[in-house]
Amino acid sequence: MAYLLKGVSILGAAPTDLHISDGVISAEPAGQDAEVIDASGLVALPGLVDVHTHLREPGREDAETVETGSRAAALGGYTAVCAMANTSPVADTAGVVEQVWRLGREAGLVDVQPIGAVTVGLAGKQMAELGAMASSAAGVRIFSDDGFCVADPKLMRRALEYVKAFDGVIAQHAEEPRLTEGAQMHEGEVSTRLGLTGWPAVAEEAIIARDVLLAEHVGSRLHVCHVSTAGSVEVLRQAKARGVRVTAEVTPHHLLLTDELASGYDPVFKVNPPLRTRKDVEALRQALLDGVIDVVATDHAPHAVQDKECEWSYARPGMLGLETALPIVLSVFGPKWELIADRMSIAPARIAGLDSHGGDLTRAGTPANLTLVDPAARWVVDPAELASRSRNTPYAGHTLPGRIVATFLRGEATVLDGKAVK
Ligand code: DOR
Ligand code: ZN
């Protein structure tokens, strides 16, 4: 299918016509058959890329499947997502990563790039078959035990050494487990008031400090998942200034929400790492603006009702993110389209090695992976209307700016008029 996007604003620039044919941005009008979309007032962004998505398949298809998660992603403006390895069975072999990759292709709504586990069964004891996953059809590039920290420094060093050979990345869930035993929320004034065991900021900062030193020593690539504290930002700032090969992500929820929300004991606000303080939120925002934090990643973590609507201490940590990420970022930073395109598409595509994503929409021949946003539209988040199979959004009832009107994957619409096409 060919498309003509009439009067679209590319990254906030003056309105223009954008032609899509044969899967790429075209300099020439496609002719009579092109479907014309009135895109006046709409902003085109390169398709968003999420380096941190939990799709739950295989194993917890009651919470999400590759297909339902892919649909949520497309509706959120994404054209590629990296699927975390903490499935059941764990994605720690070529067989499992190929299965996830194939399910993504079958769903055909976004490119699903599997992340492989660093250690067998995420148990932190023995390195998984990183090479076999890298050379499999899935072409794994990022490895992570996310949900758990690779706490053993020797294993972390070996993993960094191993992936260096094929320019792989170790994505660390930075949490020193001895410092977070029994932790329920951020350690601070609010946890003291509520009498809940705290997850101290230093448990994250100590691992990031250790890992940037290891990455520097090995000369390998480290990516830090869901950075959540002001202290972590300072560690990263110093490491980057020294030229360490480290990249970092922040979630939309850590850019907006604070630990005060735990006061109501509503487990929808339980997440790992936990919501922090206003001071941390301010530091994370500044770090994203400065580039000390490279990307926004959703940590989309769907959970079945029984795993979330229970007592705080029993509830699983995690929140939905794919369908609200861009609106949240827009509400925090305003229409800074260049920034949004870089932190939500260009930089994540670079980190994940997804060369056909995050391209320049003004150049003919760029793969037509893009999304159209209506920045003027405001909408109320209704959990029942989300495409995700789960309902655990922390934004229920919030009015958010910015609506995804259309998304294109290799020139084919996955979303039109704000609805998934399949
Ligand atoms: O809140 C979280 N949920 N943090 C993680 O690290 C894992 C994730 C999940 O899998 O639910
Ligand atoms: Zn994590």
JSON list of C-alpha atoms in Angstrom, two decimals, residues 328-406:
[
{"chain": "A", "resi": 328, "resn": "ILE", "atom": "CA", "xyz": [3.50, 10.96, 29.61]},
{"chain": "A", "resi": 329, "resn": "VAL", "atom": "CA", "xyz": [6.76, 12.19, 28.08]},
{"chain": "A", "resi": 330, "resn": "LEU", "atom": "CA", "xyz": [4.80, 14.88, 26.24]},
{"chain": "A", "resi": 331, "resn": "SER", "atom": "CA", "xyz": [3.11, 15.95, 29.46]},
{"chain": "A", "resi": 332, "resn": "VAL", "atom": "CA", "xyz": [6.47, 16.18, 31.26]},
{"chain": "A", "resi": 333, "resn": "PHE", "atom": "CA", "xyz": [8.57, 17.90, 28.57]},
{"chain": "A", "resi": 334, "resn": "GLY", "atom": "CA", "xyz": [6.06, 19.53, 26.25]},
{"chain": "A", "resi": 335, "resn": "PRO", "atom": "CA", "xyz": [6.35, 19.35, 22.45]},
{"chain": "A", "resi": 336, "resn": "LYS", "atom": "CA", "xyz": [10.15, 18.99, 22.28]},
{"chain": "A", "resi": 337, "resn": "TRP", "atom": "CA", "xyz": [9.90, 16.78, 19.20]},
{"chain": "A", "resi": 338, "resn": "GLU", "atom": "CA", "xyz": [13.62, 16.53, 18.44]},
{"chain": "A", "resi": 339, "resn": "LEU", "atom": "CA", "xyz": [14.27, 15.42, 21.99]},
{"chain": "A", "resi": 340, "resn": "ILE", "atom": "CA", "xyz": [11.38, 12.96, 21.95]},
{"chain": "A", "resi": 341, "resn": "ALA", "atom": "CA", "xyz": [12.48, 11.47, 18.61]},
{"chain": "A", "resi": 342, "resn": "ASP", "atom": "CA", "xyz": [16.03, 11.05, 19.86]},
{"chain": "A", "resi": 343, "resn": "ARG", "atom": "CA", "xyz": [15.27, 9.59, 23.28]},
{"chain": "A", "resi": 344, "resn": "MET", "atom": "CA", "xyz": [12.35, 7.39, 22.21]},
{"chain": "A", "resi": 345, "resn": "SER", "atom": "CA", "xyz": [13.41, 6.25, 18.73]},
{"chain": "A", "resi": 346, "resn": "ILE", "atom": "CA", "xyz": [16.84, 7.19, 17.40]},
{"chain": "A", "resi": 347, "resn": "ALA", "atom": "CA", "xyz": [18.95, 6.43, 20.48]},
{"chain": "A", "resi": 348, "resn": "PRO", "atom": "CA", "xyz": [17.08, 3.23, 21.46]},
{"chain": "A", "resi": 349, "resn": "ALA", "atom": "CA", "xyz": [17.35, 1.94, 17.87]},
{"chain": "A", "resi": 350, "resn": "ARG", "atom": "CA", "xyz": [21.09, 2.57, 18.02]},
{"chain": "A", "resi": 351, "resn": "ILE", "atom": "CA", "xyz": [21.49, 0.79, 21.37]},
{"chain": "A", "resi": 352, "resn": "ALA", "atom": "CA", "xyz": [19.50, -2.23, 20.17]},
{"chain": "A", "resi": 353, "resn": "GLY", "atom": "CA", "xyz": [21.20, -2.29, 16.77]},
{"chain": "A", "resi": 354, "resn": "LEU", "atom": "CA", "xyz": [17.87, -1.96, 14.96]},
{"chain": "A", "resi": 355, "resn": "ASP", "atom": "CA", "xyz": [19.17, -0.23, 11.85]},
{"chain": "A", "resi": 356, "resn": "SER", "atom": "CA", "xyz": [15.86, 0.10, 10.04]},
{"chain": "A", "resi": 357, "resn": "HIS", "atom": "CA", "xyz": [14.32, 2.08, 12.92]},
{"chain": "A", "resi": 358, "resn": "GLY", "atom": "CA", "xyz": [14.96, 5.61, 14.12]},
{"chain": "A", "resi": 359, "resn": "GLY", "atom": "CA", "xyz": [15.64, 6.85, 10.59]},
{"chain": "A", "resi": 360, "resn": "ASP", "atom": "CA", "xyz": [15.48, 10.32, 9.07]},
{"chain": "A", "resi": 361, "resn": "LEU", "atom": "CA", "xyz": [11.94, 10.89, 7.76]},
{"chain": "A", "resi": 362, "resn": "THR", "atom": "CA", "xyz": [13.04, 13.77, 5.54]},
{"chain": "A", "resi": 363, "resn": "ARG", "atom": "CA", "xyz": [15.27, 11.47, 3.47]},
{"chain": "A", "resi": 364, "resn": "ALA", "atom": "CA", "xyz": [14.02, 9.39, 0.55]},
{"chain": "A", "resi": 365, "resn": "GLY", "atom": "CA", "xyz": [14.76, 5.71, 1.02]},
{"chain": "A", "resi": 366, "resn": "THR", "atom": "CA", "xyz": [14.41, 5.70, 4.81]},
{"chain": "A", "resi": 367, "resn": "PRO", "atom": "CA", "xyz": [12.40, 2.65, 5.89]},
{"chain": "A", "resi": 368, "resn": "ALA", "atom": "CA", "xyz": [8.85, 3.87, 6.53]},
{"chain": "A", "resi": 369, "resn": "ASN", "atom": "CA", "xyz": [8.74, 3.12, 10.25]},
{"chain": "A", "resi": 370, "resn": "LEU", "atom": "CA", "xyz": [6.92, 6.09, 11.72]},
{"chain": "A", "resi": 371, "resn": "THR", "atom": "CA", "xyz": [4.06, 7.28, 13.83]},
{"chain": "A", "resi": 372, "resn": "LEU", "atom": "CA", "xyz": [1.65, 10.22, 13.59]},
{"chain": "A", "resi": 373, "resn": "VAL", "atom": "CA", "xyz": [0.74, 12.06, 16.76]},
{"chain": "A", "resi": 374, "resn": "ASP", "atom": "CA", "xyz": [-2.06, 14.53, 17.37]},
{"chain": "A", "resi": 375, "resn": "PRO", "atom": "CA", "xyz": [-0.48, 16.79, 19.99]},
{"chain": "A", "resi": 376, "resn": "ALA", "atom": "CA", "xyz": [-3.70, 18.76, 20.49]},
{"chain": "A", "resi": 377, "resn": "ALA", "atom": "CA", "xyz": [-5.84, 15.76, 21.39]},
{"chain": "A", "resi": 378, "resn": "ARG", "atom": "CA", "xyz": [-6.39, 14.98, 25.05]},
{"chain": "A", "resi": 379, "resn": "TRP", "atom": "CA", "xyz": [-7.76, 11.67, 26.24]},
{"chain": "A", "resi": 380, "resn": "VAL", "atom": "CA", "xyz": [-8.72, 10.01, 29.47]},
{"chain": "A", "resi": 381, "resn": "VAL", "atom": "CA", "xyz": [-6.97, 6.73, 30.27]},
{"chain": "A", "resi": 382, "resn": "ASP", "atom": "CA", "xyz": [-9.54, 3.97, 30.68]},
{"chain": "A", "resi": 383, "resn": "PRO", "atom": "CA", "xyz": [-7.85, 0.66, 31.59]},
{"chain": "A", "resi": 384, "resn": "ALA", "atom": "CA", "xyz": [-10.72, -1.28, 29.96]},
{"chain": "A", "resi": 385, "resn": "GLU", "atom": "CA", "xyz": [-9.90, 0.31, 26.61]},
{"chain": "A", "resi": 386, "resn": "LEU", "atom": "CA", "xyz": [-6.22, -0.59, 26.54]},
{"chain": "A", "resi": 387, "resn": "ALA", "atom": "CA", "xyz": [-5.06, -3.23, 24.06]},
{"chain": "A", "resi": 388, "resn": "SER", "atom": "CA", "xyz": [-2.79, -4.84, 26.61]},
{"chain": "A", "resi": 389, "resn": "ARG", "atom": "CA", "xyz": [-4.25, -8.00, 28.13]},
{"chain": "A", "resi": 390, "resn": "SER", "atom": "CA", "xyz": [-3.58, -6.56, 31.59]},
{"chain": "A", "resi": 391, "resn": "ARG", "atom": "CA", "xyz": [-5.08, -3.55, 33.33]},
{"chain": "A", "resi": 392, "resn": "ASN", "atom": "CA", "xyz": [-2.36, -2.36, 35.69]},
{"chain": "A", "resi": 393, "resn": "THR", "atom": "CA", "xyz": [-1.91, 1.20, 34.48]},
{"chain": "A", "resi": 394, "resn": "PRO", "atom": "CA", "xyz": [-1.07, 3.79, 37.14]},
{"chain": "A", "resi": 395, "resn": "TYR", "atom": "CA", "xyz": [-2.76, 6.46, 34.99]},
{"chain": "A", "resi": 396, "resn": "ALA", "atom": "CA", "xyz": [-6.39, 5.30, 35.12]},
{"chain": "A", "resi": 397, "resn": "GLY", "atom": "CA", "xyz": [-8.61, 8.37, 34.95]},
{"chain": "A", "resi": 398, "resn": "HIS", "atom": "CA", "xyz": [-5.72, 10.70, 34.05]},
{"chain": "A", "resi": 399, "resn": "THR", "atom": "CA", "xyz": [-6.26, 13.10, 31.17]},
{"chain": "A", "resi": 400, "resn": "LEU", "atom": "CA", "xyz": [-3.17, 12.91, 28.95]},
{"chain": "A", "resi": 401, "resn": "PRO", "atom": "CA", "xyz": [-2.05, 15.02, 26.01]},
{"chain": "A", "resi": 402, "resn": "GLY", "atom": "CA", "xyz": [-1.16, 13.49, 22.64]},
{"chain": "A", "resi": 403, "resn": "ARG", "atom": "CA", "xyz": [-2.96, 10.79, 20.79]},
{"chain": "A", "resi": 404, "resn": "ILE", "atom": "CA", "xyz": [-1.37, 8.29, 18.39]},
{"chain": "A", "resi": 405, "resn": "VAL", "atom": "CA", "xyz": [-3.36, 8.57, 15.18]},
{"chain": "A", "resi": 406, "resn": "ALA", "atom": "CA", "xyz": [-1.42, 6.21, 12.92]}
]
